[in-house]
GROMACS .gro file of C-alpha atoms in nm:
model
  468
    1MET     CA    1   1.159   0.999  -0.415
    2GLU     CA    2   1.018   1.020  -0.783
    3LYS     CA    3   1.218   0.968  -1.093
    4THR     CA    4   1.158   1.093  -1.427
    5LEU     CA    5   1.191   0.831  -1.709
    6ASN     CA    6   1.554   0.975  -1.830
    7GLU     CA    7   1.672   0.961  -1.446
    8LEU     CA    8   1.571   0.590  -1.415
    9MET     CA    9   1.743   0.526  -1.742
   10GLN     CA   10   2.036   0.710  -1.604
   11ILE     CA   11   2.035   0.440  -1.312
   12CYS     CA   12   1.983   0.151  -1.504
   13ASN     CA   13   2.281   0.245  -1.674
   14GLN     CA   14   2.495   0.259  -1.388
   15ILE     CA   15   2.351  -0.060  -1.250
   16CYS     CA   16   2.445  -0.209  -1.574
   17LEU     CA   17   2.807  -0.079  -1.538
   18THR     CA   18   2.826  -0.226  -1.201
   19ILE     CA   19   2.687  -0.546  -1.263
   20SER     CA   20   2.938  -0.553  -1.545
   21ARG     CA   21   3.242  -0.452  -1.320
   22LEU     CA   22   3.127  -0.760  -1.079
   23ASN     CA   23   3.083  -1.008  -1.389
   24ILE     CA   24   2.759  -1.128  -1.168
   25GLY     CA   25   2.618  -1.396  -1.368
   26GLY     CA   26   2.902  -1.413  -1.615
   27VAL     CA   27   2.774  -1.110  -1.764
   28LEU     CA   28   3.103  -1.031  -1.932
   29THR     CA   29   3.051  -1.360  -2.148
   30LEU     CA   30   2.799  -1.209  -2.329
   31SER     CA   31   2.844  -1.088  -2.697
   32THR     CA   32   2.698  -0.773  -2.632
   33PRO     CA   33   2.751  -0.539  -2.355
   34LEU     CA   34   2.476  -0.541  -2.059
   35ARG     CA   35   2.388  -0.172  -2.108
   36VAL     CA   36   2.366  -0.200  -2.511
   37LEU     CA   37   2.160  -0.520  -2.448
   38MET     CA   38   1.905  -0.338  -2.240
   39ARG     CA   39   1.873  -0.076  -2.445
   40LYS     CA   40   1.797  -0.314  -2.746
   41GLU     CA   41   1.547  -0.494  -2.540
   42LEU     CA   42   1.372  -0.159  -2.449
   43LEU     CA   43   1.387  -0.048  -2.807
   44GLU     CA   44   1.228  -0.393  -2.887
   45TYR     CA   45   0.924  -0.358  -2.611
   46ALA     CA   46   0.872   0.023  -2.767
   47ILE     CA   47   0.813  -0.121  -3.116
   48TYR     CA   48   0.592  -0.392  -2.993
   49LEU     CA   49   0.381  -0.142  -2.818
   50ALA     CA   50   0.367   0.114  -3.113
   51ASP     CA   51   0.296  -0.182  -3.398
   52ALA     CA   52  -0.075  -0.250  -3.212
   53ASP     CA   53  -0.146   0.002  -3.485
   54GLN     CA   54   0.105  -0.082  -3.786
   55GLU     CA   55   0.277   0.276  -3.757
   56LEU     CA   56   0.596   0.445  -3.586
   57THR     CA   57   0.510   0.788  -3.574
   58MET     CA   58   0.746   1.069  -3.588
   59GLU     CA   59   0.633   1.145  -3.229
   60GLU     CA   60   0.691   0.772  -3.095
   61GLN     CA   61   1.063   0.803  -3.276
   62GLU     CA   62   1.124   1.131  -3.086
   63LEU     CA   63   1.035   0.968  -2.756
   64ILE     CA   64   1.238   0.690  -2.837
   65ARG     CA   65   1.567   0.876  -2.940
   66ASP     CA   66   1.510   1.073  -2.616
   67THR     CA   67   1.478   0.797  -2.387
   68LEU     CA   68   1.712   0.546  -2.534
   69GLY     CA   69   1.959   0.793  -2.702
   70ILE     CA   70   1.910   0.614  -3.032
   71ARG     CA   71   1.700   0.675  -3.339
   72PRO     CA   72   1.617   0.320  -3.532
   73LYS     CA   73   1.687   0.333  -3.895
   74PRO     CA   74   1.392   0.202  -4.095
   75VAL     CA   75   1.583  -0.156  -4.185
   76GLU     CA   76   1.607  -0.185  -3.767
   77ILE     CA   77   1.246  -0.152  -3.711
   78ASN     CA   78   1.199  -0.384  -3.992
   79ASP     CA   79   1.394  -0.673  -3.848
   80ILE     CA   80   1.219  -0.609  -3.515
   81ARG     CA   81   0.894  -0.583  -3.640
   82ASN     CA   82   0.973  -0.925  -3.858
   83ALA     CA   83   1.122  -1.094  -3.550
   84LEU     CA   84   0.812  -1.005  -3.328
   85ALA     CA   85   0.575  -1.122  -3.610
   86ILE     CA   86   0.780  -1.450  -3.612
   87SER     CA   87   0.745  -1.500  -3.236
   88GLY     CA   88   0.379  -1.381  -3.216
   89THR     CA   89   0.212  -1.385  -2.917
   90SER     CA   90   0.532  -1.560  -2.735
   91TYR     CA   91   0.689  -1.206  -2.708
   92GLU     CA   92   0.451  -1.150  -2.436
   93THR     CA   93   0.589  -1.401  -2.228
   94SER     CA   94   0.960  -1.356  -2.330
   95ARG     CA   95   1.151  -1.199  -2.033
   96PRO     CA   96   1.447  -0.962  -2.140
   97LYS     CA   97   1.772  -1.111  -2.078
   98ALA     CA   98   1.914  -0.781  -1.918
   99LEU     CA   99   1.662  -0.830  -1.636
  100LYS     CA  100   1.792  -1.176  -1.568
  101TYR     CA  101   2.129  -1.036  -1.455
  102PHE     CA  102   1.950  -0.737  -1.244
  103ILE     CA  103   1.763  -1.012  -1.055
  104LEU     CA  104   2.071  -1.207  -1.023
  105ALA     CA  105   2.239  -0.892  -0.838
  106ASP     CA  106   1.937  -0.880  -0.614
  107ALA     CA  107   1.835  -1.211  -0.528
  108GLY     CA  108   2.210  -1.294  -0.447
  109LYS     CA  109   2.267  -0.992  -0.283
  110LYS     CA  110   2.554  -0.934  -0.517
  111ILE     CA  111   2.650  -0.576  -0.479
  112GLY     CA  112   2.816  -0.467  -0.148
  113ASN     CA  113   2.675  -0.173  -0.023
  114ASP     CA  114   2.406  -0.146  -0.273
  115PRO     CA  115   2.264   0.213  -0.290
  116TYR     CA  116   1.942   0.079  -0.447
  117GLN     CA  117   1.873  -0.190  -0.149
  118TYR     CA  118   1.866  -0.458  -0.369
  119GLN     CA  119   1.594  -0.320  -0.602
  120ASN     CA  120   1.796  -0.318  -0.960
  121ALA     CA  121   1.545  -0.534  -1.111
  122GLN     CA  122   1.251  -0.357  -0.981
  123ILE     CA  123   1.401  -0.002  -1.127
  124LEU     CA  124   1.423  -0.186  -1.441
  125VAL     CA  125   1.067  -0.310  -1.437
  126ASP     CA  126   0.960   0.044  -1.339
  127THR     CA  127   1.153   0.218  -1.625
  128TYR     CA  128   0.978  -0.085  -1.878
  129ARG     CA  129   0.627   0.068  -1.729
  130LEU     CA  130   0.694   0.444  -1.725
  131PHE     CA  131   0.849   0.398  -2.105
  132GLY     CA  132   0.513   0.203  -2.185
  133GLU     CA  133   0.312   0.514  -2.005
  134HIS     CA  134   0.469   0.743  -2.210
  135LEU     CA  135   0.425   0.553  -2.541
  136LEU     CA  136   0.050   0.519  -2.453
  137ALA     CA  137   0.034   0.881  -2.388
  138VAL     CA  138   0.100   0.900  -2.765
  139THR     CA  139  -0.228   0.936  -2.969
  140ALA     CA  140  -0.129   0.756  -3.255
  141ILE     CA  141  -0.084   0.387  -3.049
  142ALA     CA  142  -0.366   0.517  -2.763
  143GLY     CA  143  -0.613   0.196  -2.844
  144GLU     CA  144  -0.711  -0.091  -2.693
  145GLU     CA  145  -0.474  -0.318  -2.821
  146ALA     CA  146  -0.196  -0.133  -2.719
  147ASN     CA  147  -0.318  -0.101  -2.363
  148ARG     CA  148  -0.348  -0.488  -2.368
  149ARG     CA  149  -0.014  -0.541  -2.478
  150PHE     CA  150   0.112  -0.268  -2.215
  151THR     CA  151  -0.108  -0.430  -1.933
  152GLY     CA  152   0.001  -0.807  -2.036
  153TYR     CA  153   0.374  -0.769  -2.053
  154MET     CA  154   0.404  -0.561  -1.748
  155GLN     CA  155   0.214  -0.824  -1.567
  156MET     CA  156   0.468  -1.075  -1.678
  157LEU     CA  157   0.744  -0.883  -1.570
  158GLU     CA  158   0.614  -0.835  -1.242
  159ASN     CA  159   0.556  -1.174  -1.220
  160PHE     CA  160   0.920  -1.266  -1.288
  161LEU     CA  161   1.008  -1.065  -1.012
  162LYS     CA  162   0.755  -1.213  -0.780
  163GLU     CA  163   0.926  -1.557  -0.839
  164TYR     CA  164   1.260  -1.447  -0.727
  165GLY     CA  165   1.137  -1.264  -0.437
  166VAL     CA  166   1.250  -0.932  -0.512
  167PHE     CA  167   0.921  -0.755  -0.644
  168TYR     CA  168   0.849  -0.445  -0.443
  169THR     CA  169   0.554  -0.239  -0.396
  170SER     CA  170   0.555   0.139  -0.416
  171VAL     CA  171   0.528   0.172  -0.063
  172GLN     CA  172   0.878  -0.011  -0.017
  173LYS     CA  173   1.045   0.108  -0.296
  174CYS     CA  174   1.357   0.305  -0.247
  175ILE     CA  175   1.299   0.492  -0.605
  176THR     CA  176   0.936   0.579  -0.701
  177PRO     CA  177   0.900   0.673  -1.068
  178LYS     CA  178   0.708   0.988  -1.163
  179PRO     CA  179   0.378   0.920  -1.352
  180PHE     CA  180   0.350   1.028  -1.679
  181LEU     CA  181   0.019   1.211  -1.730
  182ALA     CA  182  -0.140   1.263  -2.061
  183ALA     CA  183  -0.475   1.442  -1.968
  184SER     CA  184  -0.545   1.773  -2.071
  185LYS     CA  185  -0.569   1.817  -1.675
  186PRO     CA  186  -0.280   1.648  -1.540
  187VAL     CA  187  -0.341   1.471  -1.217
  188ASP     CA  188  -0.198   1.651  -0.913
  189VAL     CA  189   0.034   1.305  -0.792
  190GLU     CA  190   0.142   1.393  -0.433
  191LYS     CA  191   0.412   1.328  -0.269
  192PRO     CA  192   0.471   1.010  -0.005
  193VAL     CA  193   0.159   0.958   0.159
  194ASP     CA  194   0.106   0.912   0.529
  195VAL     CA  195  -0.195   0.679   0.560
  196ASP     CA  196  -0.212   0.741   0.945
  197SER     CA  197  -0.246   1.112   0.877
  198LEU     CA  198  -0.536   1.030   0.666
  199LEU     CA  199  -0.707   0.789   0.859
  200GLU     CA  200  -0.664   1.070   1.191
  201GLU     CA  201  -0.839   1.318   0.898
  202LEU     CA  202  -1.105   1.047   0.837
  203ASN     CA  203  -1.195   1.001   1.187
  204GLU     CA  204  -1.227   1.377   1.253
  205LEU     CA  205  -1.499   1.381   1.011
  206VAL     CA  206  -1.818   1.438   1.235
  207GLY     CA  207  -2.044   1.150   1.284
  208LEU     CA  208  -1.984   0.842   1.040
  209SER     CA  209  -1.867   0.556   1.305
  210ARG     CA  210  -1.970   0.260   1.102
  211VAL     CA  211  -1.783   0.387   0.821
  212LYS     CA  212  -1.480   0.497   1.012
  213GLN     CA  213  -1.481   0.100   1.133
  214GLU     CA  214  -1.505  -0.018   0.788
  215ILE     CA  215  -1.238   0.149   0.603
  216SER     CA  216  -1.015   0.076   0.944
  217ASN     CA  217  -1.051  -0.258   0.904
  218LEU     CA  218  -0.981  -0.267   0.495
  219VAL     CA  219  -0.662  -0.072   0.565
  220ASN     CA  220  -0.546  -0.344   0.848
  221LEU     CA  221  -0.647  -0.610   0.571
  222ILE     CA  222  -0.449  -0.462   0.288
  223ARG     CA  223  -0.169  -0.374   0.540
  224VAL     CA  224  -0.142  -0.738   0.682
  225GLN     CA  225  -0.158  -0.879   0.310
  226LYS     CA  226   0.169  -0.659   0.227
  227MET     CA  227   0.341  -0.790   0.534
  228ARG     CA  228   0.256  -1.179   0.404
  229GLU     CA  229   0.355  -1.069   0.044
  230LYS     CA  230   0.691  -0.916   0.154
  231ARG     CA  231   0.772  -1.255   0.347
  232GLY     CA  232   0.639  -1.490   0.067
  233PHE     CA  233   0.328  -1.597   0.187
  234LYS     CA  234   0.021  -1.614  -0.033
  235THR     CA  235  -0.205  -1.355  -0.039
  236ALA     CA  236  -0.600  -1.301  -0.051
  237ASP     CA  237  -0.705  -1.116  -0.349
  238ILE     CA  238  -0.860  -0.818  -0.205
  239SER     CA  239  -1.146  -0.662  -0.406
  240LYS     CA  240  -1.157  -0.298  -0.364
  241HIS     CA  241  -1.456  -0.180  -0.566
  242MET     CA  242  -1.736  -0.066  -0.323
  243VAL     CA  243  -2.061   0.067  -0.287
  244PHE     CA  244  -2.189   0.356  -0.076
  245TYR     CA  245  -2.505   0.335   0.062
  246GLY     CA  246  -2.702   0.607   0.208
  247ASN     CA  247  -2.877   0.974   0.110
  248PRO     CA  248  -2.724   1.307  -0.014
  249GLY     CA  249  -2.468   1.478   0.176
  250THR     CA  250  -2.351   1.200   0.427
  251GLY     CA  251  -1.973   1.231   0.317
  252LYS     CA  252  -1.980   0.997   0.041
  253THR     CA  253  -1.753   1.196  -0.208
  254THR     CA  254  -1.520   1.308   0.120
  255VAL     CA  255  -1.451   0.940   0.186
  256ALA     CA  256  -1.426   0.841  -0.155
  257ARG     CA  257  -1.146   1.100  -0.179
  258LEU     CA  258  -0.979   1.037   0.124
  259LEU     CA  259  -1.011   0.682   0.042
  260GLY     CA  260  -0.811   0.719  -0.302
  261LYS     CA  261  -0.513   0.879  -0.127
  262ILE     CA  262  -0.508   0.598   0.158
  263TYR     CA  263  -0.477   0.341  -0.146
  264GLN     CA  264  -0.213   0.545  -0.282
  265GLY     CA  265  -0.018   0.555   0.037
  266LEU     CA  266  -0.069   0.183   0.084
  267GLY     CA  267   0.081   0.137  -0.278
  268VAL     CA  268  -0.267  -0.006  -0.420
  269LEU     CA  269  -0.289   0.264  -0.682
  270ARG     CA  270  -0.016   0.502  -0.803
  271CYS     CA  271  -0.209   0.831  -0.814
  272GLY     CA  272  -0.513   0.794  -0.573
  273GLN     CA  273  -0.725   1.072  -0.741
  274LEU     CA  274  -1.077   1.097  -0.752
  275VAL     CA  275  -1.279   1.151  -1.052
  276GLU     CA  276  -1.640   1.207  -0.974
  277VAL     CA  277  -1.917   1.192  -1.245
  278ASP     CA  278  -2.310   1.106  -1.267
  279ARG     CA  279  -2.519   0.966  -1.555
  280GLY     CA  280  -2.498   1.296  -1.774
  281GLY     CA  281  -2.115   1.259  -1.767
  282LEU     CA  282  -2.152   0.930  -1.933
  283VAL     CA  283  -2.436   0.864  -2.132
  284CYS     CA  284  -2.471   1.042  -2.492
  285GLY     CA  285  -2.794   1.017  -2.708
  286TYR     CA  286  -2.639   0.816  -2.959
  287VAL     CA  287  -2.506   0.465  -3.065
  288GLY     CA  288  -2.143   0.410  -3.002
  289GLN     CA  289  -2.103   0.809  -2.828
  290THR     CA  290  -2.150   0.687  -2.482
  291ALA     CA  291  -1.876   0.386  -2.498
  292THR     CA  292  -1.645   0.667  -2.600
  293LYS     CA  293  -1.750   0.914  -2.341
  294THR     CA  294  -1.742   0.667  -2.080
  295GLN     CA  295  -1.388   0.555  -2.160
  296GLU     CA  296  -1.253   0.886  -2.170
  297VAL     CA  297  -1.368   0.939  -1.792
  298ILE     CA  298  -1.220   0.614  -1.713
  299ASP     CA  299  -0.893   0.716  -1.887
  300LYS     CA  300  -0.869   1.001  -1.621
  301ALA     CA  301  -0.974   0.808  -1.360
  302MET     CA  302  -0.673   0.527  -1.424
  303ASP     CA  303  -0.445   0.493  -1.117
  304GLY     CA  304  -0.714   0.658  -0.910
  305VAL     CA  305  -1.070   0.619  -0.825
  306LEU     CA  306  -1.384   0.652  -1.027
  307PHE     CA  307  -1.664   0.776  -0.811
  308ILE     CA  308  -2.037   0.758  -0.999
  309ASP     CA  309  -2.278   0.923  -0.783
  310GLU     CA  310  -2.637   0.814  -0.797
  311ALA     CA  311  -2.495   0.498  -1.042
  312TYR     CA  312  -2.868   0.358  -1.062
  313THR     CA  313  -2.973   0.628  -1.274
  314LEU     CA  314  -2.775   0.434  -1.548
  315ASN     CA  315  -3.048   0.190  -1.526
  316VAL     CA  316  -3.367   0.409  -1.526
  317GLY     CA  317  -3.439   0.340  -1.933
  318LYS     CA  318  -3.478   0.011  -2.084
  319GLY     CA  319  -3.593   0.158  -2.402
  320GLU     CA  320  -3.364   0.123  -2.741
  321ASN     CA  321  -3.293   0.509  -2.705
  322ASP     CA  322  -3.124   0.460  -2.383
  323PHE     CA  323  -2.747   0.413  -2.363
  324GLY     CA  324  -2.697   0.349  -1.964
  325GLN     CA  325  -2.637   0.001  -2.017
  326GLU     CA  326  -2.358   0.106  -2.272
  327ALA     CA  327  -2.190   0.262  -1.984
  328VAL     CA  328  -2.233   0.009  -1.750
  329ASP     CA  329  -2.051  -0.237  -1.984
  330THR     CA  330  -1.759  -0.013  -2.057
  331ILE     CA  331  -1.704   0.009  -1.710
  332LEU     CA  332  -1.766  -0.351  -1.635
  333LYS     CA  333  -1.490  -0.431  -1.862
  334ALA     CA  334  -1.224  -0.169  -1.741
  335MET     CA  335  -1.303  -0.291  -1.376
  336GLU     CA  336  -1.202  -0.640  -1.536
  337ASP     CA  337  -0.943  -0.537  -1.726
  338LYS     CA  338  -0.784  -0.262  -1.527
  339ARG     CA  339  -0.839  -0.407  -1.196
  340ASP     CA  340  -0.489  -0.330  -1.066
  341ARG     CA  341  -0.527   0.017  -1.180
  342LEU     CA  342  -0.890   0.130  -1.111
  343VAL     CA  343  -1.083   0.156  -0.840
  344VAL     CA  344  -1.477   0.233  -0.879
  345ILE     CA  345  -1.721   0.326  -0.623
  346VAL     CA  346  -2.095   0.317  -0.703
  347ALA     CA  347  -2.313   0.549  -0.480
  348GLY     CA  348  -2.660   0.625  -0.416
  349TYR     CA  349  -2.987   0.551  -0.224
  350GLU     CA  350  -3.023   0.193  -0.090
  351ALA     CA  351  -3.321   0.056  -0.267
  352PRO     CA  352  -3.253   0.214  -0.604
  353MET     CA  353  -2.909   0.089  -0.556
  354GLU     CA  354  -2.964  -0.260  -0.509
  355GLU     CA  355  -3.199  -0.249  -0.778
  356PHE     CA  356  -2.906  -0.145  -1.006
  357LEU     CA  357  -2.713  -0.414  -0.881
  358SER     CA  358  -2.954  -0.698  -0.874
  359SER     CA  359  -3.039  -0.612  -1.267
  360ASN     CA  360  -2.709  -0.720  -1.389
  361PRO     CA  361  -2.539  -1.029  -1.252
  362GLY     CA  362  -2.191  -0.927  -1.371
  363LEU     CA  363  -2.210  -0.628  -1.202
  364LYS     CA  364  -2.304  -0.712  -0.880
  365SER     CA  365  -2.027  -0.969  -0.872
  366ARG     CA  366  -1.765  -0.703  -0.925
  367PHE     CA  367  -1.860  -0.533  -0.581
  368ASN     CA  368  -1.843  -0.734  -0.247
  369LYS     CA  369  -1.792  -0.441  -0.013
  370TYR     CA  370  -2.090  -0.240   0.063
  371ILE     CA  371  -2.064   0.073   0.326
  372GLN     CA  372  -2.353   0.229   0.505
  373PHE     CA  373  -2.356   0.604   0.533
  374ASP     CA  374  -2.598   0.696   0.803
  375ASP     CA  375  -2.806   1.022   0.815
  376TYR     CA  376  -2.638   1.266   1.051
  377THR     CA  377  -2.812   1.342   1.410
  378PRO     CA  378  -2.913   1.669   1.505
  379GLY     CA  379  -2.634   1.711   1.697
  380GLU     CA  380  -2.376   1.610   1.473
  381LEU     CA  381  -2.532   1.856   1.222
  382MET     CA  382  -2.486   2.129   1.498
  383GLU     CA  383  -2.132   2.005   1.458
  384ILE     CA  384  -2.085   2.052   1.109
  385LEU     CA  385  -2.257   2.423   1.108
  386GLY     CA  386  -2.003   2.536   1.344
  387SER     CA  387  -1.708   2.419   1.183
  388MET     CA  388  -1.860   2.559   0.857
  389SER     CA  389  -1.949   2.870   0.998
  390GLN     CA  390  -1.597   2.884   1.184
  391ALA     CA  391  -1.431   2.809   0.830
  392LYS     CA  392  -1.608   3.134   0.691
  393ASP     CA  393  -1.536   3.353   1.009
  394TYR     CA  394  -1.882   3.340   1.097
  395ARG     CA  395  -2.008   3.257   1.439
  396LEU     CA  396  -2.375   3.210   1.545
  397ALA     CA  397  -2.549   3.397   1.839
  398PRO     CA  398  -2.717   3.130   2.103
  399GLU     CA  399  -3.062   3.206   1.957
  400ALA     CA  400  -2.953   3.131   1.622
  401LEU     CA  401  -2.815   2.802   1.739
  402LEU     CA  402  -3.130   2.714   1.940
  403ALA     CA  403  -3.312   2.793   1.589
  404ALA     CA  404  -3.101   2.615   1.377
  405LYS     CA  405  -3.127   2.296   1.589
  406ASP     CA  406  -3.496   2.307   1.547
  407TYR     CA  407  -3.478   2.354   1.187
  408PHE     CA  408  -3.276   2.041   1.128
  409ALA     CA  409  -3.508   1.848   1.347
  410ARG     CA  410  -3.786   1.982   1.168
  411CYS     CA  411  -3.606   1.872   0.868
  412LEU     CA  412  -3.506   1.530   0.967
  413ARG     CA  413  -3.891   1.484   1.060
  414GLU     CA  414  -4.060   1.591   0.722
  415GLN     CA  415  -3.821   1.527   0.475
  416GLY     CA  416  -3.712   1.156   0.562
  417ASP     CA  417  -3.500   1.022   0.287
  418HIS     CA  418  -3.514   1.335   0.125
  419PHE     CA  419  -3.324   1.554   0.341
  420GLY     CA  420  -3.004   1.683   0.229
  421ASN     CA  421  -2.787   1.612   0.582
  422ALA     CA  422  -2.477   1.829   0.502
  423ARG     CA  423  -2.582   1.981   0.206
  424GLU     CA  424  -2.885   2.112   0.400
  425VAL     CA  425  -2.658   2.256   0.659
  426ARG     CA  426  -2.427   2.449   0.378
  427ASN     CA  427  -2.758   2.578   0.234
  428PHE     CA  428  -2.879   2.695   0.566
  429LEU     CA  429  -2.590   2.847   0.637
  430GLU     CA  430  -2.547   3.059   0.307
  431ARG     CA  431  -2.893   3.151   0.347
  432ALA     CA  432  -2.824   3.306   0.675
  433ILE     CA  433  -2.512   3.473   0.547
  434THR     CA  434  -2.727   3.643   0.297
  435ASN     CA  435  -2.995   3.753   0.572
  436HIS     CA  436  -2.687   3.861   0.749
  437ALA     CA  437  -2.529   4.045   0.473
  438SER     CA  438  -2.879   4.234   0.378
  439ARG     CA  439  -2.917   4.348   0.769
  440VAL     CA  440  -2.558   4.443   0.853
  441VAL     CA  441  -2.539   4.667   0.502
  442ASN     CA  442  -2.762   4.927   0.680
  443ILE     CA  443  -2.535   4.970   0.968
  444GLY     CA  444  -2.340   5.283   0.954
  445ASN     CA  445  -2.002   5.168   1.069
  446PRO     CA  446  -2.058   4.786   1.189
  447THR     CA  447  -1.826   4.645   1.472
  448GLU     CA  448  -1.614   4.340   1.441
  449ALA     CA  449  -1.896   4.137   1.625
  450GLU     CA  450  -2.139   4.268   1.412
  451LEU     CA  451  -1.951   4.172   1.086
  452THR     CA  452  -1.903   3.786   1.202
  453THR     CA  453  -2.204   3.731   1.420
  454ILE     CA  454  -2.532   3.564   1.290
  455CYS     CA  455  -2.824   3.673   1.520
  456TYR     CA  456  -3.178   3.502   1.576
  457GLN     CA  457  -3.335   3.758   1.292
  458ASP     CA  458  -3.070   3.598   1.021
  459VAL     CA  459  -3.244   3.264   1.045
  460GLU     CA  460  -3.583   3.305   1.183
  461GLY     CA  461  -3.733   3.322   0.838
  462ILE     CA  462  -3.591   3.059   0.677
  463GLN     CA  463  -3.777   2.748   0.591
  464PRO     CA  464  -3.701   2.402   0.473
  465ASN     CA  465  -3.911   2.419   0.155
  466GLU     CA  466  -3.681   2.738   0.049
  467ILE     CA  467  -3.355   2.532   0.020
  468SER     CA  468  -3.432   2.143  -0.057
   0.00000   0.00000   0.00000
């Protein structure tokens, strides 16, 4: 069940009242009511993030007021700033006092018939996270320092929960906060994902037996690590960045999109969207522009998958006027700094990709999972053709099917590594549909069969070099 920031705040207020009513941890001895303390600490957190650019804008103040129900006065803001300045970096390790009482309630199971299944502390941390994401979305503080502060503080809070065994992944949470998305084209965050259904969808794809096995092994590994984490055992650090080898049209983008959703369902990523890009979407012609453009793409892919097709083209030019390396450096930094929120998949032909990865030790060390996408066999290409035809309400006559099979076999022999696989099938079908239309339009009153059947004469003239 997804919750907005204001809904989470209301729940946290209710939890504060329950903890106070039960006097958990001797909370009533505090000089400040727990609910007031929680809001005060959230205000300090907001100013800590906003102070990354030394300014608290009107937009930020409105967000604070809407979330916390208070509009801090200038003198109060200055007092908090001064206190943060005195504490320096120690604030990043300063655990909220209010959170300690939430943890006591969960760890000791102090609340009878707890409606939140002893995940009260997790709910408060989720509130911190969502509040921070709202603040980071305000242009004035959207910078590297603000992101660094946010990431570091959230990691500290999660580690705090893990120490007491009350940390839960998004799959395990009884309440899931609704992510705040500030991109111009909001990411479509899906409802709870059924991983088994996604794996079934993957297995229904034609061919790709090696790919399916690799993804299945990865899912099993993550699931077992989640079980171990839940029971307090040590877990392996699983790198989720990948290299996809293979010729065009072998399903790399389709599998990457499914993998993003699978990661979301496993609680590895919060959104799981796929952002697909190539060199043209990352590299500019002047110094400094490439890093900015690449960072914009990374921001869109955050909490999801960044899929870089033909990634080796970032390495084609070594001259002073080529800025591919600037894009690579920016991506490498994001892969390290945002490794819990970003999965990067690079794809392309095997030999150029090997050369690309070997050109940069830092780049190669980020990837430890390589998946080979084999070319489709003629029989598999015919299965794809049948599926594509059916989706468009067409069928191929037996003679057209034989001609198509001969065509794909010839393409595989003649084009080798340049064969387009499923793309070639799509182009073949589109050309056949065009020829079909030119033929059927001259029929006075075509029957349903004539409108939907592709005959031999619709495909006989198609040549591989026409649809390369």
